[in-house]
Short mmCIF file of C-alpha atoms in Angstrom, two decimals:
data_model
loop_
_atom_site.label_atom_id
_atom_site.label_comp_id
_atom_site.label_asym_id
_atom_site.label_seq_id
_atom_site.Cartn_x
_atom_site.Cartn_y
_atom_site.Cartn_z
CA MET A 14 30.38 -2.14 13.04
CA VAL A 15 30.69 -6.11 12.95
CA ASN A 16 30.29 -7.33 16.42
CA GLY A 17 31.93 -10.53 17.56
CA VAL A 18 30.75 -12.07 20.69
CA GLU A 19 32.73 -13.45 23.80
CA ILE A 20 30.24 -15.27 26.09
CA ARG A 21 31.01 -16.04 29.73
CA CYS A 22 28.83 -18.35 31.48
CA GLU A 23 27.78 -18.52 35.06
CA GLU A 24 24.85 -20.23 36.91
CA LYS A 25 22.21 -17.83 37.81
CA GLY A 26 19.65 -20.06 39.24
CA SER A 27 16.60 -21.56 37.74
CA CYS A 28 14.61 -20.05 34.95
CA PRO A 29 11.47 -21.18 32.75
CA ALA A 30 12.09 -24.26 30.69
CA GLY A 31 10.76 -22.44 27.69
CA CYS A 32 13.22 -19.71 27.91
CA HIS A 33 15.55 -19.31 24.81
CA LEU A 34 18.44 -18.14 26.97
CA CYS A 35 18.33 -21.65 28.99
CA HIS A 36 19.96 -25.00 28.30
CA HIS A 37 19.04 -27.96 30.54
CA GLN A 38 22.20 -29.15 32.48
CA ALA A 39 22.58 -32.92 32.35
CA MET A 40 21.99 -34.93 35.51
CA MET A 41 23.99 -37.82 36.63
CA GLY A 42 22.42 -41.44 37.16
CA GLY A 43 20.68 -44.16 35.34
CA VAL A 44 16.98 -44.59 34.38
CA SER A 45 15.07 -47.78 34.82
CA GLY A 46 14.28 -49.42 31.45
CA ARG A 47 10.82 -50.25 33.11
CA GLY A 48 10.09 -46.72 33.43
CA HIS A 49 8.99 -46.44 29.85
CA ASN A 50 6.03 -48.81 30.17
CA GLY A 51 4.81 -47.06 33.24
CA ASN A 52 5.22 -50.26 35.52
CA SER A 53 7.71 -48.21 37.68
CA ARG A 54 8.48 -44.44 37.84
CA SER A 55 10.60 -44.72 40.96
CA GLY A 56 13.86 -44.98 38.75
CA GLU A 57 13.15 -42.26 36.46
CA GLN A 58 15.61 -39.25 36.54
CA PRO A 59 14.29 -35.84 37.82
CA PRO A 60 13.56 -33.16 35.21
CA PRO A 61 16.84 -31.21 34.51
CA VAL A 62 17.60 -28.01 36.20
CA PRO A 63 17.91 -25.23 33.67
CA VAL A 64 21.00 -22.76 33.81
CA LEU A 65 20.57 -19.28 32.50
CA LEU A 66 23.36 -18.26 30.18
CA GLU A 67 24.22 -14.30 30.37
CA VAL A 68 26.09 -12.59 27.77
CA SER A 69 28.53 -10.65 29.66
CA ARG A 70 30.70 -8.96 27.13
CA VAL A 71 30.16 -7.83 23.46
CA VAL A 72 32.99 -6.31 21.55
CA PRO A 73 34.02 -6.12 17.85
CA LEU A 74 36.05 -9.44 17.22
CA TYR A 75 39.10 -7.68 15.81
CA SER A 76 39.38 -5.55 19.03
CA LEU A 77 40.70 -8.98 20.65
CA VAL A 78 43.77 -8.71 18.71
CA GLN A 79 46.55 -6.77 20.16
CA ASP A 80 48.92 -6.07 17.39
CA ASN A 81 47.68 -2.78 15.63
CA VAL A 82 48.70 -3.65 11.91
CA THR A 83 47.04 -7.03 12.37
CA LYS A 84 43.93 -5.51 13.90
CA GLU A 85 43.51 -3.01 11.13
CA ALA A 86 43.89 -5.82 8.53
CA PHE A 87 41.42 -8.02 10.38
CA LYS A 88 39.02 -5.09 10.66
CA SER A 89 39.18 -4.40 7.10
CA ALA A 90 38.83 -7.93 6.04
CA THR A 91 35.79 -8.42 8.34
CA MET A 92 34.02 -5.25 7.06
CA SER A 93 34.58 -6.13 3.63
CA SER A 94 33.34 -9.69 4.17
CA TYR A 95 30.07 -8.70 6.00
CA TRP A 96 29.05 -5.70 4.07
CA CYS A 97 30.74 -5.94 0.62
CA ALA A 98 30.63 -9.78 -0.02
CA GLY A 99 34.41 -9.80 0.32
CA LYS A 100 34.77 -7.87 -3.11
CA GLY A 101 35.41 -4.47 -2.01
CA ASP A 102 36.36 -2.07 0.80
CA VAL A 103 34.25 -0.13 3.24
CA ILE A 104 34.41 3.62 2.67
CA ASP A 105 32.34 5.50 5.28
CA ASN A 106 28.90 4.10 4.69
CA TRP A 107 29.41 2.53 1.23
CA CYS A 108 31.29 -0.28 -0.49
CA ARG A 109 33.84 0.55 -3.00
CA CYS A 110 33.85 -2.45 -5.30
CA ASP A 111 36.72 -4.35 -6.67
CA LEU A 112 37.25 -4.28 -10.49
CA SER A 113 36.15 -7.94 -10.68
CA ALA A 114 32.90 -7.10 -8.81
CA PHE A 115 30.81 -5.76 -11.57
CA SER A 116 27.86 -7.19 -13.36
CA LYS A 117 27.30 -7.69 -17.22
CA ASP A 118 25.74 -4.28 -17.48
CA GLY A 119 28.62 -2.50 -15.85
CA LEU A 120 27.14 -1.77 -12.45
CA PRO A 121 29.07 -2.77 -9.26
CA ASN A 122 27.63 -5.61 -7.36
CA CYS A 123 29.81 -6.19 -4.35
CA SER A 124 26.88 -4.91 -2.18
CA PRO A 125 23.85 -6.91 -3.34
CA LEU A 126 20.45 -5.59 -2.98
CA ARG A 127 18.46 -7.77 -0.75
CA GLN A 128 15.03 -8.95 -1.58
CA PRO A 129 12.01 -6.90 0.32
CA ILE A 130 9.59 -9.36 1.69
CA LEU A 131 5.84 -8.28 0.66
CA ARG A 132 3.18 -9.28 3.39
CA LEU A 133 -0.31 -8.65 4.57
CA ALA A 134 -0.56 -5.82 6.88
CA PRO A 135 -1.87 -7.25 10.28
CA TYR A 136 -3.96 -4.36 11.22
CA LEU A 137 -6.57 -4.58 8.32
CA GLU A 138 -8.14 -7.80 7.33
CA PRO A 139 -8.86 -7.72 3.34
CA SER A 140 -12.42 -6.33 2.82
CA SER A 141 -14.41 -6.44 -0.36
CA THR A 142 -12.44 -3.45 -1.66
CA MET A 143 -9.45 -2.91 0.40
CA VAL A 144 -6.13 -4.57 1.09
CA ALA A 145 -3.15 -3.33 3.08
CA LEU A 146 0.23 -4.60 2.59
CA GLU A 147 3.67 -3.79 4.14
CA TRP A 148 7.35 -4.62 3.99
CA MET A 149 10.56 -3.94 6.05
CA ASP A 150 13.23 -1.61 4.37
CA VAL A 151 16.05 -3.57 2.99
CA GLU A 152 18.84 -0.86 3.07
CA PRO A 153 21.62 -1.83 4.87
CA LEU A 154 23.79 0.34 7.14
CA ILE A 155 26.60 0.21 4.94
CA GLY A 156 26.62 -0.64 1.22
CA CYS A 157 23.81 -0.09 -1.50
CA LYS A 158 21.33 2.57 -1.06
CA VAL A 159 17.59 1.81 -1.77
CA SER A 160 16.17 4.64 -3.93
CA ASP A 161 12.80 3.35 -4.56
CA TYR A 162 10.30 0.48 -4.23
CA ILE A 163 8.14 -0.71 -7.12
CA ILE A 164 4.84 -2.36 -6.54
CA GLN A 165 2.49 -3.71 -9.11
CA HIS A 166 -1.08 -4.88 -8.70
CA LYS A 167 -3.02 -7.18 -11.17
CA ARG A 168 -6.27 -8.88 -11.15
CA VAL A 169 -5.27 -12.50 -12.26
CA GLU A 170 -8.44 -14.50 -12.03
CA ASP A 171 -10.82 -13.54 -14.88
CA PRO A 172 -8.92 -13.68 -18.39
CA SER A 173 -11.80 -11.64 -19.90
CA GLU A 174 -10.98 -8.63 -17.72
CA ALA A 175 -7.53 -8.55 -19.18
CA GLU A 176 -8.40 -5.46 -21.62
CA VAL A 177 -10.60 -3.75 -18.88
CA TYR A 178 -7.90 -4.14 -16.00
CA THR A 179 -4.45 -4.84 -16.99
CA GLY A 180 -2.83 -4.02 -13.72
CA GLU A 181 -0.76 -0.99 -12.58
CA VAL A 182 2.92 -0.40 -11.81
CA LEU A 183 3.61 2.25 -9.07
CA SER A 184 6.70 3.80 -7.68
CA LEU A 185 6.61 4.39 -3.99
CA MET A 186 8.47 7.93 -4.44
CA ASP A 187 7.52 9.04 -7.82
CA ASP A 188 3.57 8.03 -7.64
CA LEU A 189 2.61 7.57 -4.05
CA PHE A 190 4.75 9.76 -1.73
CA SER A 191 4.59 12.53 -4.49
CA GLY A 192 0.81 12.45 -4.66
CA LEU A 193 0.74 12.34 -8.35
CA GLY A 194 -0.70 8.78 -8.29
CA SER A 195 -4.33 7.67 -7.94
CA SER A 196 -6.08 8.47 -4.58
CA CYS A 197 -7.13 4.75 -4.37
CA VAL A 198 -3.63 4.02 -3.29
CA VAL A 199 -1.91 5.47 -0.22
CA ALA A 200 1.46 4.78 1.26
CA GLY A 201 3.12 5.24 4.62
CA ARG A 202 6.36 4.93 6.43
CA ARG A 203 7.09 4.58 9.96
CA THR A 204 9.78 3.35 12.45
CA GLY A 205 10.10 -0.37 13.05
CA ASP A 206 10.23 -2.60 16.15
CA HIS A 207 13.88 -2.22 16.22
CA PRO A 208 16.50 0.61 15.94
CA HIS A 209 17.21 1.96 12.49
CA SER A 210 14.40 -0.11 10.92
CA VAL A 211 11.85 1.25 8.78
CA LEU A 212 8.44 -0.23 7.92
CA TYR A 213 6.67 0.81 4.66
CA SER A 214 2.85 0.27 3.87
CA VAL A 215 0.54 0.48 1.08
CA VAL A 216 -3.34 0.70 1.23
CA PHE A 217 -5.24 -0.26 -1.96
CA LYS A 218 -8.73 1.04 -1.34
CA CYS A 219 -10.57 0.44 -4.70
CA LEU A 220 -10.44 -3.08 -5.71
CA GLU A 221 -13.07 -5.31 -7.20
CA PRO A 222 -14.92 -7.60 -4.58
CA ASP A 223 -14.62 -11.39 -4.78
CA SER A 224 -11.38 -11.12 -6.96
CA LEU A 225 -7.86 -12.64 -6.78
CA TYR A 226 -5.12 -10.05 -6.99
CA LYS A 227 -1.43 -10.64 -7.13
CA PHE A 228 0.88 -7.89 -5.68
CA THR A 229 4.59 -7.91 -6.60
CA LEU A 230 7.30 -5.70 -5.07
CA TYR A 231 10.99 -5.14 -5.84
CA ALA A 232 13.64 -2.57 -4.69
CA VAL A 233 15.73 -0.20 -6.81
CA ASP A 234 19.08 0.91 -5.60
CA SER A 235 20.66 4.26 -6.31
CA ARG A 236 22.73 2.65 -9.38
CA GLY A 237 19.63 1.36 -11.07
CA SER A 238 19.70 -2.22 -10.11
CA HIS A 239 16.76 -4.28 -9.20
CA SER A 240 16.32 -6.57 -6.35
CA GLU A 241 14.55 -10.07 -6.59
CA SER A 242 10.71 -9.69 -6.54
CA SER A 243 8.40 -10.96 -3.84
CA PHE A 244 4.50 -11.32 -4.30
CA VAL A 245 1.45 -11.82 -2.38
CA SER A 246 -1.82 -13.21 -3.91
CA VAL A 247 -5.11 -12.43 -2.03
CA ARG A 248 -8.75 -12.65 -2.65
CA THR A 249 -11.00 -9.87 -1.81
CA SER A 250 -13.96 -10.79 0.26
CA CYS A 251 -17.62 -11.14 -1.01
CA PRO A 252 -19.44 -7.92 -2.06
CA MET A 253 -21.34 -5.73 0.40
CA VAL A 254 -25.17 -6.52 0.43
CA ASP A 255 -27.90 -4.64 2.18
CA ASP A 256 -30.03 -7.55 3.25
CA SER A 257 -33.07 -5.43 4.31
CA ARG A 258 -33.26 -3.95 0.75
CA ALA A 259 -33.09 -7.38 -0.71
CA GLU A 260 -35.96 -8.42 1.07
CA GLU A 261 -37.91 -5.35 0.25
CA ILE A 262 -37.24 -5.80 -3.57
CA ALA A 263 -38.11 -9.52 -3.29
CA ASP A 264 -41.71 -8.50 -1.72
CA LYS A 265 -42.05 -5.86 -4.42
CA VAL A 266 -41.26 -8.24 -7.42
CA TYR A 267 -43.61 -10.69 -6.04
CA ASN A 268 -46.32 -8.17 -5.77
CA LEU A 269 -45.69 -7.09 -9.48
CA TYR A 270 -45.53 -10.81 -10.61
CA ASN A 271 -48.92 -11.87 -8.95
CA GLY A 272 -51.10 -8.61 -9.05
CA TYR A 273 -52.87 -7.45 -12.20
CA THR A 274 -49.75 -7.65 -14.69
CA SER A 275 -49.79 -5.25 -17.37
CA GLY A 276 -46.68 -4.14 -19.53
CA LYS A 277 -46.02 -1.43 -17.05
CA GLU A 278 -45.72 -3.63 -14.20
CA GLN A 279 -43.60 -6.09 -16.21
CA GLN A 280 -41.09 -3.38 -17.22
CA MET A 281 -40.97 -2.09 -13.76
CA ALA A 282 -39.98 -5.66 -12.19
CA TYR A 283 -37.54 -5.89 -15.17
CA ASN A 284 -35.87 -2.62 -14.74
CA THR A 285 -35.73 -3.05 -10.85
CA LEU A 286 -33.74 -6.43 -11.37
CA MET A 287 -31.42 -5.22 -14.11
CA GLU A 288 -30.39 -2.02 -12.09
CA ILE A 289 -29.59 -3.62 -8.85
CA SER A 290 -25.99 -5.43 -8.35
CA PRO A 291 -25.53 -9.04 -9.06
CA PRO A 292 -24.83 -10.10 -5.35
CA LEU A 293 -28.12 -8.02 -4.27
CA LEU A 294 -30.09 -9.81 -7.31
CA TYR A 295 -28.73 -13.39 -5.86
CA ARG A 296 -30.03 -12.25 -2.56
CA VAL A 297 -33.36 -11.13 -3.76
CA GLN A 298 -33.86 -14.42 -5.58
CA HIS A 299 -33.03 -16.28 -2.29
CA HIS A 300 -35.59 -14.09 -0.27
CA TYR A 301 -38.13 -14.50 -3.06
CA ASN A 302 -38.00 -18.57 -2.95
CA SER A 303 -37.69 -18.64 0.82
CA HIS A 304 -41.05 -16.63 1.11
CA TYR A 305 -42.98 -17.25 -2.00
CA GLU A 306 -41.75 -20.36 -3.62
CA LYS A 307 -45.08 -22.21 -3.10
CA PHE A 308 -46.38 -19.62 -5.72
CA GLY A 309 -43.52 -20.82 -8.19
CA ASP A 310 -39.96 -20.13 -7.71
CA PHE A 311 -38.05 -16.91 -8.87
CA VAL A 312 -36.78 -18.50 -12.24
CA TRP A 313 -39.98 -19.87 -13.26
CA ARG A 314 -42.18 -16.88 -12.42
CA SER A 315 -39.68 -14.50 -14.03
CA GLU A 316 -39.70 -16.53 -17.28
CA ASP A 317 -43.59 -16.62 -17.05
CA GLU A 318 -43.97 -12.85 -16.52
CA LEU A 319 -41.16 -11.30 -18.49
CA GLY A 320 -40.67 -13.99 -21.13
CA PRO A 321 -37.49 -16.34 -21.47
CA ARG A 322 -35.39 -13.62 -23.06
CA LYS A 323 -35.54 -11.20 -20.42
CA ALA A 324 -35.46 -13.65 -17.72
CA ASN A 325 -32.43 -15.11 -19.00
CA LEU A 326 -30.82 -11.47 -19.18
CA ILE A 327 -31.55 -11.12 -15.49
CA LEU A 328 -30.32 -14.59 -14.42
CA HIS A 329 -27.19 -14.25 -16.55
CA ARG A 330 -26.10 -11.21 -14.23
CA VAL A 331 -25.39 -13.56 -11.21
CA GLU A 332 -23.21 -16.13 -13.08
CA LYS A 333 -19.92 -14.37 -12.20
CA ILE A 334 -20.41 -14.61 -8.62
CA SER A 335 -18.01 -17.22 -7.03
CA HIS A 336 -19.56 -20.51 -5.49
CA TYR A 337 -18.04 -19.26 -2.23
CA CYS A 338 -19.93 -15.93 -2.34
CA ARG A 339 -23.02 -17.85 -3.37
CA SER A 340 -22.96 -19.98 -0.36
CA LEU A 341 -22.54 -16.97 1.88
CA LEU A 342 -25.33 -15.29 0.20
CA ARG A 343 -27.81 -18.04 0.92
CA SER A 344 -27.27 -17.69 4.71
CA THR A 345 -30.33 -17.09 6.87
CA HIS A 346 -29.07 -13.61 8.06
CA ILE A 347 -26.72 -11.24 6.78
CA GLN A 348 -25.95 -8.04 8.79
CA SER A 349 -23.64 -5.16 7.94
CA ARG A 350 -21.02 -3.51 10.06
CA THR A 351 -18.35 -0.78 9.78
CA ASP A 352 -14.85 -1.03 11.12
CA THR A 353 -12.68 1.93 11.70
CA MET A 354 -8.86 1.44 10.81
CA ALA A 355 -5.92 3.75 11.39
CA TYR A 356 -3.17 3.81 8.75
CA VAL A 357 -0.09 6.02 8.06
CA TYR A 358 -0.24 8.54 5.28
CA CYS A 359 2.88 10.21 3.89
CA ARG A 360 3.67 12.78 1.30
CA SER A 361 7.19 13.89 0.11
CA GLU A 362 8.01 17.55 0.93
CA GLU A 363 10.51 17.79 -2.08
CA GLY A 364 10.52 17.00 -5.64
CA ARG A 365 12.80 14.55 -7.33
CA PRO A 366 14.96 14.89 -10.44
CA PRO A 367 13.85 13.26 -13.89
CA SER A 368 13.54 9.50 -13.75
CA ASN A 369 16.53 8.93 -15.88
CA MET A 370 18.93 10.07 -13.27
CA TRP A 371 20.39 8.09 -10.34
CA HIS A 372 18.83 9.09 -6.97
CA GLY A 373 20.04 8.87 -3.41
CA SER A 374 18.76 6.88 -0.39
CA LEU A 375 14.89 6.95 0.41
CA HIS A 376 16.14 7.65 3.92
CA GLU A 377 17.34 11.02 2.65
CA SER A 378 14.11 12.22 1.30
CA ARG A 379 12.18 14.59 3.48
CA THR A 380 8.61 13.08 4.07
CA MET A 381 5.60 14.22 6.15
CA CYS A 382 3.49 11.53 7.70
CA MET A 383 0.23 11.49 9.59
CA GLU A 384 -2.03 8.94 10.90
CA LYS A 385 -5.51 9.04 9.32
CA LEU A 386 -8.75 6.81 9.95
CA ILE A 387 -10.59 5.11 7.36
CA SER A 388 -14.31 3.27 7.59
CA VAL A 389 -14.17 -0.34 6.20
CA GLN A 390 -17.59 -1.92 5.59
CA ARG A 391 -18.05 -5.68 6.13
CA ASN A 392 -20.95 -8.18 5.87
CA THR A 393 -21.52 -10.79 8.76
CA TYR A 394 -23.01 -14.09 7.66
CA SER A 395 -24.97 -16.60 10.04
CA ASN A 396 -27.68 -19.23 9.84
CA THR A 397 -28.94 -17.84 13.35
CA LYS A 398 -30.18 -14.38 14.36
CA LEU A 399 -27.31 -12.21 15.34
CA ARG A 400 -27.57 -9.66 18.08
#
């Protein structure tokens, strides 16, 4: 129903000045002009006394009309204006559009589909491989019925990745709730903070570290119309690094470079440095130079022992690390920690008709949901020893 509000105000005493239900009652009396320079404060008016406003009656606006015929006409017009953009009539919980309220593609548009607002989920800070997103359901109580949400994610930073990673378009119902999509993406649904509100969430678990992603979301109604899209761009955090292992490898490479070097030792050092991940290699170089630079820095010793070609192949591997992550990898201390996060995981209990058929509301689908836990690994960077 469309609620009008009749407000009767009465004084209820004082309340905090920050309360949004209060207004400050004006006080009588003048203020000395000298009070503004601080020379005299005796003439300043006292702080205003707040007065609490109480809403004492909330009724549908058209119920204030006495004549029954006028009341029904007013009710119909108000409902049409609120739910059907004034271009149709409310029938039960849907809008019957006027003949003039159809789009170019022949679909009724008197009940426009609202734009869902995609946002980062507050319960999970983006990690090196995981990002959690959420949005409020945009289906109104009366009008269009949301049958699906479509979410796309794409790595957008490196053009050279386009052929390898072109992004993925996922249907909330057909791919995620059905269980037919990748296990790297899980979706959930739960009740929001207000009655009749629904909050959807999606967790991406297999993203690339130190990468910029763009996530795009739009709603689809039961007639096949699409809402406007909303998007979120987020960079995943720097790759995980085992600092103890990096220091061990730096010591091993130093011993191979500075012992009796034969072809076997050189090949062993080369294989070791080519097998580890680029962030770990960058950290190995940091530890090597921190401890053994007086015997020659890592780049010079690698070129001297392995030759310029092999040394260049090794050093080329760290070029894709961002400047931000390089600065973190040069920290004095890096420690690892594991956080445990709870998320909602849902599965549909029924199938859907073929995709070329119109669907009903998502609210009508039977979905089984449960809360699960997932471990999230993070690095902590510091220039002082952490406890």
